[in-house]
Amino acid sequence: MSTPGSAVSGTTGSVLQPRWKRVLGWSGPVPRPRHGHRAVAIKELMVVFGGGNEGIVDELHVYNT
């Protein structure tokens, strides 16, 4: 059994750990705060779809990390 933050038993190599990084400069629209959205990381991209705060929206945001 593995402990939180440890590698899964039977795997080799190192485990990448998530980390926060402050964004100092950006361009384009900034999405409003929301909940109920879906997000996925695909290689260097972060894709966020839907959700809402004052009603549901169908916005799609793609960020290049």
mmCIF file of C-alpha atoms in Angstrom, residues 12-59:
data_model
loop_
_atom_site.group_PDB
_atom_site.id
_atom_site.type_symbol
_atom_site.label_atom_id
_atom_site.label_comp_id
_atom_site.label_asym_id
_atom_site.label_seq_id
_atom_site.Cartn_x
_atom_site.Cartn_y
_atom_site.Cartn_z
ATOM 1 C CA THR A 12 9.890 2.900 -11.690
ATOM 2 C CA GLY A 13 11.321 6.398 -11.970
ATOM 3 C CA SER A 14 10.492 9.535 -10.073
ATOM 4 C CA VAL A 15 7.042 10.915 -9.341
ATOM 5 C CA LEU A 16 6.299 14.474 -10.435
ATOM 6 C CA GLN A 17 4.759 16.577 -7.692
ATOM 7 C CA PRO A 18 2.415 19.488 -8.486
ATOM 8 C CA ARG A 19 3.660 22.943 -7.565
ATOM 9 C CA TRP A 20 2.281 26.479 -7.681
ATOM 10 C CA LYS A 21 4.033 29.166 -9.697
ATOM 11 C CA ARG A 22 3.158 32.867 -9.593
ATOM 12 C CA VAL A 23 2.276 34.280 -13.014
ATOM 13 C CA LEU A 24 3.918 37.682 -13.405
ATOM 14 C CA GLY A 25 2.632 38.656 -16.843
ATOM 15 C CA TRP A 26 -0.201 37.463 -19.047
ATOM 16 C CA SER A 27 -2.295 38.511 -22.006
ATOM 17 C CA GLY A 28 -5.869 37.868 -22.986
ATOM 18 C CA PRO A 29 -9.068 37.659 -20.974
ATOM 19 C CA VAL A 30 -9.031 36.462 -17.369
ATOM 20 C CA PRO A 31 -11.921 34.115 -16.541
ATOM 21 C CA ARG A 32 -14.307 34.976 -13.719
ATOM 22 C CA PRO A 33 -14.171 32.838 -10.559
ATOM 23 C CA ARG A 34 -16.287 29.708 -10.995
ATOM 24 C CA HIS A 35 -17.233 26.287 -9.725
ATOM 25 C CA GLY A 36 -18.605 23.219 -11.469
ATOM 26 C CA HIS A 37 -16.098 23.577 -14.309
ATOM 27 C CA ARG A 38 -13.962 20.891 -15.930
ATOM 28 C CA ALA A 39 -10.216 21.274 -16.331
ATOM 29 C CA VAL A 40 -7.488 19.086 -17.788
ATOM 30 C CA ALA A 41 -3.737 19.436 -18.327
ATOM 31 C CA ILE A 42 -2.527 18.309 -21.757
ATOM 32 C CA LYS A 43 1.256 18.557 -22.091
ATOM 33 C CA GLU A 44 2.011 22.284 -21.616
ATOM 34 C CA LEU A 45 -1.649 23.362 -21.880
ATOM 35 C CA MET A 46 -4.323 23.843 -19.213
ATOM 36 C CA VAL A 47 -7.863 23.645 -20.608
ATOM 37 C CA VAL A 48 -10.829 24.930 -18.552
ATOM 38 C CA PHE A 49 -14.442 24.567 -19.736
ATOM 39 C CA GLY A 50 -17.805 25.594 -18.351
ATOM 40 C CA GLY A 51 -18.814 26.099 -14.768
ATOM 41 C CA GLY A 52 -20.059 29.337 -13.375
ATOM 42 C CA ASN A 53 -20.738 31.490 -10.368
ATOM 43 C CA GLU A 54 -23.884 33.363 -11.371
ATOM 44 C CA GLY A 55 -25.287 30.821 -13.812
ATOM 45 C CA ILE A 56 -23.573 28.240 -15.988
ATOM 46 C CA VAL A 57 -21.374 29.418 -18.867
ATOM 47 C CA ASP A 58 -20.025 27.591 -21.918
ATOM 48 C CA GLU A 59 -16.680 29.399 -22.057
#
